[in-house]
Short mmCIF file of C-alpha atoms in Angstrom, two decimals:
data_model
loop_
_atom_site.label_atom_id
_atom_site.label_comp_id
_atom_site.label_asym_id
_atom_site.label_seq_id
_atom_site.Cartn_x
_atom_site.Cartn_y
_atom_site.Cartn_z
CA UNK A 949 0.00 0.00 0.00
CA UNK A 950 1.56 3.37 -1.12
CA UNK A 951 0.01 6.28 -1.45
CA UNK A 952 1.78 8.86 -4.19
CA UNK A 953 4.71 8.18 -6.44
CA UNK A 954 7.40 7.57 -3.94
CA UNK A 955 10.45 6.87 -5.53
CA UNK A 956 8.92 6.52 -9.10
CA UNK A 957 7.55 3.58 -7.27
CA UNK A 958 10.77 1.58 -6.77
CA UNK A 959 9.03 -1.10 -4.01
CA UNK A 960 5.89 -1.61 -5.76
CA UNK A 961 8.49 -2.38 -8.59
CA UNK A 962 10.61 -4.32 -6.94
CA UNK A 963 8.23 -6.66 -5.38
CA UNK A 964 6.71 -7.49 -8.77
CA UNK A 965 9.50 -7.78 -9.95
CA UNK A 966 10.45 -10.58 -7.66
CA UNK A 967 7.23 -11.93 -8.33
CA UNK A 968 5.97 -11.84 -4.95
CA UNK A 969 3.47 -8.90 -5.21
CA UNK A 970 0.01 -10.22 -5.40
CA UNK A 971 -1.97 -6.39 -4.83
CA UNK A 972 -0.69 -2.83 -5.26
CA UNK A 973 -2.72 -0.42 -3.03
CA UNK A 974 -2.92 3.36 -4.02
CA UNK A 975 -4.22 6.34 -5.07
CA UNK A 976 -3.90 6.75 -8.96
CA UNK A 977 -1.77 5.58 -11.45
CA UNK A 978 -2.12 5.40 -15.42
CA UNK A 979 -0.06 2.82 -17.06
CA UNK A 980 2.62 3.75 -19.61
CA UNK A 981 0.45 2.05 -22.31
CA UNK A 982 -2.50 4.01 -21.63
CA UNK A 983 -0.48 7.05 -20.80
CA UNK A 984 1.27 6.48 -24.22
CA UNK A 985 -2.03 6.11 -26.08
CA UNK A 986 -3.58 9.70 -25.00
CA UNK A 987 0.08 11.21 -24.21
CA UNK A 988 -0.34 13.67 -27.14
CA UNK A 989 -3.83 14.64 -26.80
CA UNK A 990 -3.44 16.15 -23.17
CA UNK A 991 -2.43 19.48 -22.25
CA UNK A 992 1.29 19.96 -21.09
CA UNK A 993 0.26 20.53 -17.21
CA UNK A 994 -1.24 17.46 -17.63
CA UNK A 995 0.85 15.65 -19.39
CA UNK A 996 3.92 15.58 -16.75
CA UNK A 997 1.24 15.23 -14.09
CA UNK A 998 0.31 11.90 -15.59
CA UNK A 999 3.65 11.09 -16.46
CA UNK A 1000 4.79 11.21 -12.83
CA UNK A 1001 2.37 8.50 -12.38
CA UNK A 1002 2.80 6.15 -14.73
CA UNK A 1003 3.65 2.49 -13.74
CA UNK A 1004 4.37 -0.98 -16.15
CA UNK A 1005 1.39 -2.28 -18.26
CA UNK A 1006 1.95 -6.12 -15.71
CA UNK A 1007 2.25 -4.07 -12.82
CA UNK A 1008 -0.99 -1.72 -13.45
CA UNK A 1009 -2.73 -4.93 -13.71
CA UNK A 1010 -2.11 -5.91 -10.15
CA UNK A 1011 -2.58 -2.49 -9.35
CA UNK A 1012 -6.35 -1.07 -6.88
CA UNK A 1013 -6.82 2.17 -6.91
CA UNK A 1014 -9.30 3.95 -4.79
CA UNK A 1015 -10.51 7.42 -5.57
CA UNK A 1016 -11.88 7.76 -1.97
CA UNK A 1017 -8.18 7.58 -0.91
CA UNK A 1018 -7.61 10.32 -3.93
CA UNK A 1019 -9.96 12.32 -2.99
CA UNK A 1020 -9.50 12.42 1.04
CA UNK A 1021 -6.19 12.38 0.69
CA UNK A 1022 -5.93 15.81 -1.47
CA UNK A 1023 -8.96 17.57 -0.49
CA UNK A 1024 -8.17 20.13 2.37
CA UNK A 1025 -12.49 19.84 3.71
CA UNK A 1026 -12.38 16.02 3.73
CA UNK A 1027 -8.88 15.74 5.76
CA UNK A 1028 -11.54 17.86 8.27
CA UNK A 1029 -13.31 14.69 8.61
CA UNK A 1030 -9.88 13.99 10.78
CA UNK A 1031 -7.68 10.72 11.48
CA UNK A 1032 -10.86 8.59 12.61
CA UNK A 1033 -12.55 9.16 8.96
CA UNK A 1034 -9.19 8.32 7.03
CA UNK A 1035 -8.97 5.07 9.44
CA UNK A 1036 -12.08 4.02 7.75
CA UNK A 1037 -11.36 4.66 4.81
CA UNK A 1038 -7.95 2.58 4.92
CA UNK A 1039 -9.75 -0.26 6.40
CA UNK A 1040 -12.29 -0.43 4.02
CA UNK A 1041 -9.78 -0.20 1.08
CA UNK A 1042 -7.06 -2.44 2.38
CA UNK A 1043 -10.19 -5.55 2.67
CA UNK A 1044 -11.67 -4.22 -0.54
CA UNK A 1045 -8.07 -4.90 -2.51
CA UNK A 1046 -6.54 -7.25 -0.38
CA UNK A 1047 -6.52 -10.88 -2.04
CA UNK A 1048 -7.14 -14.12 0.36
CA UNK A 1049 -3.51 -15.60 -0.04
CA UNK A 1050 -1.81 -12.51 1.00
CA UNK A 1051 0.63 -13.02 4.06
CA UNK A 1052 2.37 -9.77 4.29
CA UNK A 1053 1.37 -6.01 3.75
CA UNK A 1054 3.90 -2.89 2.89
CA UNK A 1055 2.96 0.12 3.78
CA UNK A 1056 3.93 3.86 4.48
CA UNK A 1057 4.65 5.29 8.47
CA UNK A 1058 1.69 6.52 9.86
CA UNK A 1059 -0.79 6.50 7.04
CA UNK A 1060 -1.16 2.42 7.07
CA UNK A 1061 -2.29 2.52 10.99
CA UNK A 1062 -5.57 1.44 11.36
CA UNK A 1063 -5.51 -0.93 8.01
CA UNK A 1064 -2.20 -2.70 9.89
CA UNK A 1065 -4.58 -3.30 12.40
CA UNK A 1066 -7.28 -5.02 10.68
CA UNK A 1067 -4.56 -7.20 8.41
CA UNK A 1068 -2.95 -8.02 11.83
CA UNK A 1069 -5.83 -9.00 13.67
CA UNK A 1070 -5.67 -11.48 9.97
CA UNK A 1071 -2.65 -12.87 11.01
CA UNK A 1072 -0.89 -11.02 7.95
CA UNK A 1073 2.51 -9.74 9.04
CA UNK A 1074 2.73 -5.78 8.59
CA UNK A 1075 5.95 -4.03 7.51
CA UNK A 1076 5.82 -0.43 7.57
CA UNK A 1077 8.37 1.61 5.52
CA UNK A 1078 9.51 4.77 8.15
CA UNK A 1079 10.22 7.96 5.74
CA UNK A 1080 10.99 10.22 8.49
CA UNK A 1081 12.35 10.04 12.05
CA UNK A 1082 9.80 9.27 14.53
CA UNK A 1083 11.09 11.86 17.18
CA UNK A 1084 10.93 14.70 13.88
CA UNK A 1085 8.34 16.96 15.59
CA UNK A 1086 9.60 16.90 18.97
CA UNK A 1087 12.73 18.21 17.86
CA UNK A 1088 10.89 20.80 15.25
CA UNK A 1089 8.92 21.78 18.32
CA UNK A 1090 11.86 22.75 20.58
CA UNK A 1091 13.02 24.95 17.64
CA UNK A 1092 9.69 26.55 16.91
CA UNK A 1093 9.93 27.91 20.46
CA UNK A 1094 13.76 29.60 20.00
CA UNK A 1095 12.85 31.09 16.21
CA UNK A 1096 9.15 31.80 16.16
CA UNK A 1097 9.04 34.27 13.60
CA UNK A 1098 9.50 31.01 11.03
CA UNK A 1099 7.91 28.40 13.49
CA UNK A 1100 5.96 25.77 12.17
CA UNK A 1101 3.18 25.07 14.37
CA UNK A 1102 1.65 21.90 12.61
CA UNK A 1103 4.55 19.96 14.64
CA UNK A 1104 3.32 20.90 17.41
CA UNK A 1105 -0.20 19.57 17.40
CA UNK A 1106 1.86 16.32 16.01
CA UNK A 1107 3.52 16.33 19.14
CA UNK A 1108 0.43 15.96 21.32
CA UNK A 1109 -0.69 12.53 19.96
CA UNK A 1110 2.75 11.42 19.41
CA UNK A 1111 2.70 8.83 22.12
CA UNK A 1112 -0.87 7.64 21.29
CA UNK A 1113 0.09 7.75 17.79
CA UNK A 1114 3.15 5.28 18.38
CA UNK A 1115 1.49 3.13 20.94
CA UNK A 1116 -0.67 2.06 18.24
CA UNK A 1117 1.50 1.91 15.42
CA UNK A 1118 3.88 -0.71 17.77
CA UNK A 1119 0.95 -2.82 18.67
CA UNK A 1120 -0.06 -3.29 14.87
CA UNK A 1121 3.50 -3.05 13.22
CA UNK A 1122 5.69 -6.36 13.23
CA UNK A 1123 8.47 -5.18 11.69
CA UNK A 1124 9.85 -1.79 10.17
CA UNK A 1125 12.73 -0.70 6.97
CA UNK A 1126 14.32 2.66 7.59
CA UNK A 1127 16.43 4.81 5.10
CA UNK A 1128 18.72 5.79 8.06
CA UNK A 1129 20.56 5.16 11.38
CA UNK A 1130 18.58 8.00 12.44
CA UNK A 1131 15.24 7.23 12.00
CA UNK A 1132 15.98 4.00 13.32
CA UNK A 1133 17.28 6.25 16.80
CA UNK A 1134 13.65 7.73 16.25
CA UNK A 1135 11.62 4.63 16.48
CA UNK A 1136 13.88 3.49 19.36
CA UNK A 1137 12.74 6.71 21.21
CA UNK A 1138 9.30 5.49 20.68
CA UNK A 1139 10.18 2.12 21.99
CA UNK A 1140 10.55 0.57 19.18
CA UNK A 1141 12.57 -3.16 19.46
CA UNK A 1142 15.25 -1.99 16.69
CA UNK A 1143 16.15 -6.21 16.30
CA UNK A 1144 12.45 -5.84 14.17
CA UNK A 1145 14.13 -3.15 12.10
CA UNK A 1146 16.56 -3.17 8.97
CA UNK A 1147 17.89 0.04 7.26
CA UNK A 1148 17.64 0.31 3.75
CA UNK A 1149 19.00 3.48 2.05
CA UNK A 1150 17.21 5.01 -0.65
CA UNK A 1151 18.31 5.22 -4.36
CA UNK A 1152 18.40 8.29 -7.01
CA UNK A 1153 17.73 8.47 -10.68
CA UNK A 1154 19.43 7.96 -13.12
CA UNK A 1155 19.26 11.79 -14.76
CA UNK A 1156 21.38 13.03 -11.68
CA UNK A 1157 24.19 11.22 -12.88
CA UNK A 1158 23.66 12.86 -16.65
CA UNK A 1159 24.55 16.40 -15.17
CA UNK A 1160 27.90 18.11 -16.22
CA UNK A 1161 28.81 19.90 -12.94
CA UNK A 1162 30.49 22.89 -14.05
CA UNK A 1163 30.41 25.04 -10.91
CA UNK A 1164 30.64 28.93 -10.54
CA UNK A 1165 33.08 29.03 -7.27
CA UNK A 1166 31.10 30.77 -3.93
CA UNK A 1167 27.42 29.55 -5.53
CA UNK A 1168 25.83 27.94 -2.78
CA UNK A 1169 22.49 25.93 -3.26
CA UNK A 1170 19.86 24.54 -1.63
CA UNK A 1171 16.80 22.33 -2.52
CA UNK A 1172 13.45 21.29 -0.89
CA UNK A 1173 11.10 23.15 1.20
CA UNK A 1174 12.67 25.68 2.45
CA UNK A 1175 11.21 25.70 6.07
CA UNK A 1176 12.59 25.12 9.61
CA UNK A 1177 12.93 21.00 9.94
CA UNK A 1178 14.80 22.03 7.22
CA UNK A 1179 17.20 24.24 8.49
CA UNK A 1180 16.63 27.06 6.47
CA UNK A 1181 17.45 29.45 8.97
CA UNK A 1182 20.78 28.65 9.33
CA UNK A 1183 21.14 28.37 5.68
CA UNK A 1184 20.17 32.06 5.52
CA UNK A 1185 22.21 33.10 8.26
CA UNK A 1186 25.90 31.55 6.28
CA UNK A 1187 24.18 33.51 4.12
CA UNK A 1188 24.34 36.92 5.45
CA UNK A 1189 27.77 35.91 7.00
CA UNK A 1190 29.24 34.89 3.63
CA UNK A 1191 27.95 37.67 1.75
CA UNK A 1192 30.68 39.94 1.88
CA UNK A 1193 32.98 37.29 0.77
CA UNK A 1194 31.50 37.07 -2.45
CA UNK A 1195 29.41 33.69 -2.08
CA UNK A 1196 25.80 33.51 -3.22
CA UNK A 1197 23.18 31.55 -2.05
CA UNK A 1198 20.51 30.24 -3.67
CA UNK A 1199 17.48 27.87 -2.33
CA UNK A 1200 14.84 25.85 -5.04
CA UNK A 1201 11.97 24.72 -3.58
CA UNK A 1202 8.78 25.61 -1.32
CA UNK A 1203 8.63 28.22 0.65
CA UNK A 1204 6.02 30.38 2.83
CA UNK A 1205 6.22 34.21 2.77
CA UNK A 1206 7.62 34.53 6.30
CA UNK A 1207 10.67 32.05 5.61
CA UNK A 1208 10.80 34.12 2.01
CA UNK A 1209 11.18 37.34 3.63
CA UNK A 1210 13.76 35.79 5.81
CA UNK A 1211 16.02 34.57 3.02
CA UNK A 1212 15.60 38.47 1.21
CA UNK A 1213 16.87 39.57 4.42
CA UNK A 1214 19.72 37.08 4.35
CA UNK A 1215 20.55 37.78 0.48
CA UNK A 1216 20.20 34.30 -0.67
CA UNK A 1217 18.49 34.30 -4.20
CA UNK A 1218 15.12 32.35 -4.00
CA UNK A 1219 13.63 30.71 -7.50
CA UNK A 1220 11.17 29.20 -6.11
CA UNK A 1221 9.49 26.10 -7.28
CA UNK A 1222 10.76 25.32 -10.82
CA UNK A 1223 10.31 22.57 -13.08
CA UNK A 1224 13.03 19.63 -13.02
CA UNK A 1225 15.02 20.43 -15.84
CA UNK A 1226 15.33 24.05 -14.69
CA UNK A 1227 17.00 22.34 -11.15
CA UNK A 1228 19.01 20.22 -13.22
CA UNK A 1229 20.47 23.20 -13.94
CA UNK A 1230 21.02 24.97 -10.55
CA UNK A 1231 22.70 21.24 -9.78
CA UNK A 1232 25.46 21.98 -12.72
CA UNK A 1233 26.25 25.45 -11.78
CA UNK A 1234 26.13 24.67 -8.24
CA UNK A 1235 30.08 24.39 -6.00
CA UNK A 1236 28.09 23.27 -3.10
CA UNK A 1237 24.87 21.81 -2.10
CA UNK A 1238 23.96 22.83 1.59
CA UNK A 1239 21.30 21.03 4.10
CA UNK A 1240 21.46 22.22 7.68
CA UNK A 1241 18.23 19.71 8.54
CA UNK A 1242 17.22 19.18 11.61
CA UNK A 1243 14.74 15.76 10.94
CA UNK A 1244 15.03 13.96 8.16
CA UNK A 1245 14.46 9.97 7.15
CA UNK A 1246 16.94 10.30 4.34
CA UNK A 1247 17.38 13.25 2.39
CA UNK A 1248 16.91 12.52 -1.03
CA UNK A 1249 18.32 15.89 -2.15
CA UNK A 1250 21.41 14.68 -0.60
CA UNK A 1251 21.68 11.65 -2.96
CA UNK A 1252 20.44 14.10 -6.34
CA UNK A 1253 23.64 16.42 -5.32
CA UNK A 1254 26.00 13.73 -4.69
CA UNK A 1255 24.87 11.99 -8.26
CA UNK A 1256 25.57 15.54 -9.77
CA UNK A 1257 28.75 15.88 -8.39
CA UNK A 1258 28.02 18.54 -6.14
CA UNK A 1259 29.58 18.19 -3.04
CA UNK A 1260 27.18 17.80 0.21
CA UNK A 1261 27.57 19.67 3.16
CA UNK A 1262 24.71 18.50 6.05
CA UNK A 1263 24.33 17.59 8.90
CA UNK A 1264 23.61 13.87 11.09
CA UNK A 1265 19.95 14.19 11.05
CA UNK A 1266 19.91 14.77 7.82
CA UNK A 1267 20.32 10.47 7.43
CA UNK A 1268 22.52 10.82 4.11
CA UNK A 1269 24.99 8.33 3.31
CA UNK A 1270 27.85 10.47 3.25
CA UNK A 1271 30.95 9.65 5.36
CA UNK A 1272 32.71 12.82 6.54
CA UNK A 1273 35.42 13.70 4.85
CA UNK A 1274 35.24 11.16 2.77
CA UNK A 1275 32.41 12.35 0.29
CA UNK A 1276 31.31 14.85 1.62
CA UNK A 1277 30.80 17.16 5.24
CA UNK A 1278 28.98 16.22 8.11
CA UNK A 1279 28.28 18.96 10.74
CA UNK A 1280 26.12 19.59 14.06
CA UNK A 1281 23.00 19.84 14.00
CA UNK A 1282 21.52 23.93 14.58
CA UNK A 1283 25.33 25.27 15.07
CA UNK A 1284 25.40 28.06 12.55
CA UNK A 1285 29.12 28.71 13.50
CA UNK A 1286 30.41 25.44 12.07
CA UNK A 1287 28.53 25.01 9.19
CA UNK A 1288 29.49 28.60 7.71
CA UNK A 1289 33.45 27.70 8.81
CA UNK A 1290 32.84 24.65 6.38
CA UNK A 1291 31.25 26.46 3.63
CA UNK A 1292 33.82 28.27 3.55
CA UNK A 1293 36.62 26.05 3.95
CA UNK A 1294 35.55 23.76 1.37
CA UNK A 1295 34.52 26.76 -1.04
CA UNK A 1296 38.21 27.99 -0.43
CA UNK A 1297 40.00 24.97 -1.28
CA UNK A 1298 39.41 23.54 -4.73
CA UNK A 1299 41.30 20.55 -4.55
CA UNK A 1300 39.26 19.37 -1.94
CA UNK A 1301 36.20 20.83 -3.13
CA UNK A 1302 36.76 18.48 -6.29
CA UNK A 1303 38.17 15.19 -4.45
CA UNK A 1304 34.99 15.25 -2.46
CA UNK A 1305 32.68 15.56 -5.74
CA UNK A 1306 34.65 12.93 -7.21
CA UNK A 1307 33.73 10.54 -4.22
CA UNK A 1308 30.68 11.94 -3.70
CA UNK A 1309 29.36 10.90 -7.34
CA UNK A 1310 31.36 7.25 -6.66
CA UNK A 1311 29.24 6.50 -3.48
CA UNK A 1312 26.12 7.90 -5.08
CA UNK A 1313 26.79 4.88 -7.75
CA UNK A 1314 25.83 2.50 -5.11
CA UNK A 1315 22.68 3.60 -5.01
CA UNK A 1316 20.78 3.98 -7.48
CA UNK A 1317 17.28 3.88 -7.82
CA UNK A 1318 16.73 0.26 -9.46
CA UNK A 1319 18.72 -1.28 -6.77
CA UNK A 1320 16.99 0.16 -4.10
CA UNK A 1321 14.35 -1.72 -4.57
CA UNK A 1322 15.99 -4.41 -5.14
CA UNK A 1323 17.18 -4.15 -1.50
CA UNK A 1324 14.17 -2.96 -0.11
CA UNK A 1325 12.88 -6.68 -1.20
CA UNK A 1326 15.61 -8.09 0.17
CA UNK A 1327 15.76 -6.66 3.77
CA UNK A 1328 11.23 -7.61 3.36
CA UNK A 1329 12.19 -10.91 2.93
CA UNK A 1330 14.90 -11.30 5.84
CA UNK A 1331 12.64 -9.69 8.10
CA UNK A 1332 9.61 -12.22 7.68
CA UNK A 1333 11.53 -14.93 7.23
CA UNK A 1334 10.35 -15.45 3.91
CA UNK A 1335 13.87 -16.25 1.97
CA UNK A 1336 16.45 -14.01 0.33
CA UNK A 1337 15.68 -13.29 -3.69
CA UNK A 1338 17.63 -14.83 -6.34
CA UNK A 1339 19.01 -11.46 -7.33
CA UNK A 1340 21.38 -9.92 -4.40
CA UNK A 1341 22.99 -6.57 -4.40
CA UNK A 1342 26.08 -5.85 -3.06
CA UNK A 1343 25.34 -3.03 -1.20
CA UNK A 1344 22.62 -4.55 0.84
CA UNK A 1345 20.57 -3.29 3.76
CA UNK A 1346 22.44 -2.38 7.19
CA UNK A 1347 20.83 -4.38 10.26
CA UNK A 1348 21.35 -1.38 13.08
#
């Protein structure tokens, strides 16, 4: 059960592609024959909306999609209906497209709740994939409190149910795959038994790896929502620190008009949302990539800049795959200081600026998108004792 295009749907992939997929759960899909067949007719908003969610013609055939999940899922006066109403409507679903001989359900963090439940009470084994750190709000929550002026107070109703929300997903989840050491240190906080969980880093596309790095020295980037689990803060205030120096900074991505404001303040360059090949192209003029997050599961952004050749500065929480030093910079979490000393440092030094994109696009090799769902399947298997697949990576998943 997935709900979106997560990963260009690597698992759902993978798992057919192992043959041991029996019913793929979601909201809407076309598939690439269909999609081919009207491709030209359709308006070009449309176009790349549908081809974002285009899957296999064998795979669309195993494929359920619900439009009540569509629709409550996107539409801001049914998600007022609140988590009881999208319980149901999981439940429901989840028996609707479940087949008799299934013996294990997939499905996404919190979202798959209440139809774990039900499958449990089945005696299906449930596997929930973790996309973020567990313990993300609580830690977004302390920062709201010391930089209000960009706070982001949705974590903080998260916070209250936190423990009611966990003590259910324990007591219906039998075992867990995390992208990171991290989120795995989130779910223990929880109380999570971490022997029921493997880590399985994520993978990047292929088109990252197309991109001709060719970087204007002191250009400084940024990608993703640009909002406090993020970091941006201290993003903007290297920023206004680095100016001087000649360094510009520029952040792609999401952002609301309080954080906006704060980045004009900071005089980092803001482009807003912009369409893919358009950040392809921040990625090749780009001599760093920057992500000061505070909660992540695994940065993808982090992979994307590392496949471009763009060497990574982040931090720990950030869950990236980067050894320090290595292939690229890890620093502390919220400590402003440091991470403009790096910037800086790295920015200054060319030789190591380059030795660290050159291992920065090597380790990003390892992962690419194909085989992580190839050991996604893998660390599935392990997990419910169900056998190892024929075809083994070699960078397979990381028991904590």
């Amino acid at each position: 059960m997935q709900i979106g295009a997560r990963h260009r749907y690597a698992i759902p992939k993978a798992l057919h592609r192992h043959q041991i997929l029996t019913r793929f759960l979601t909201d809407f899909v076309i598939s690439e024959q269909a999609l081919a067949y009207v491709d030209r007719w359709l308006p070009r908003g449309v176009r790349k909306r549908l081809r974002s969610r285009a899957i296999p013609a064998d795979l669309a055939r195993l494929t359920e999609t619900s439009m009540h999940i569509l629709w409550q899922g996107r539409n801001q006066s049914a998600q007022k209906l609140g988590r009881e109403s999208w319980d149901q409507t999981m439940v429901r679903e989840s028996i609707r497209a479940c087949p008799a001989d299934t013996t294990i359900m997939v499905g996404l963090y919190l979202e798959a709740i209440a139809a774990f439940e039900e499958m449990k009470s089945r005696g299906i084994q449930t596997v929930m994939e973790v996309y973020i750190a567990p313990h993300s709000a609580l830690i977004v929550r302390d920062e709201n409190k010391k930089y209000p002026q960009i706070a982001s107070r949705r974590y903080d109703a998260m916070c209250e149910t936190a423990d009611q929300t966990w003590g259910r997903a324990i007591a219906a989840t039998d075992h867990y795959i995390a992208p990171s050491q991290f989120v795995v240190e989130g779910l223990n906080y929880f109380g999570v038994d971490t022997s029921c969980v493997r880590v399985v880093p994520y993978g990047v596309p292929d088109e990252f790896f197309c991109v001709e790095n060719k970087p204007i020295p002191k250009r400084v980037l940024f990608v993703g929502t640009a909002d406090i689990r993020k970091g941006i803060h201290y993003f903007a205030e290297a920023s206004s620190r680095l100016h001087h120096a000649g360094y510009e900074f520029h952040v792609v991505g999401g952002a609301c008009d309080r954080v906006q404001k704060l980045l004009r303040e900071n005089h980092v360059v803001y482009h807003g949302r912009i369409p893919r090949h358009q950040t392809l192209a921040e990625y090749e003029k780009a001599d760093l990539f920057v992500l000061p997050s505070l909660a992540e599961g695994s940065a993808t952004v982090a992979y994307e800049s590392m496949a471009a050749g763009v060497p990574v500065i982040t931090t720990p929480n950030a869950g990236s795959v980067i050894t320090n030093e290595i292939d690229g910079i890890i620093v502390p979490v919220c400590d402003a200081n440091e991470l403009t000393k790096q910037i800086d440092r790295i920015a200054s030094n060319r030789n190591l600026r380059d030795e660290l994109a050159g291992e920065a696009r090597t380790t990003a090799a390892r992962y690419r998108l194909d085989a992580y769902g190839d050991r996604f399947v893998e660390a599935l298997l392990e997990l419910t004792g169900s056998g190892v697949p024929k075809n083994q990576h070699p960078e397979g998943n990381t028991a904590p």
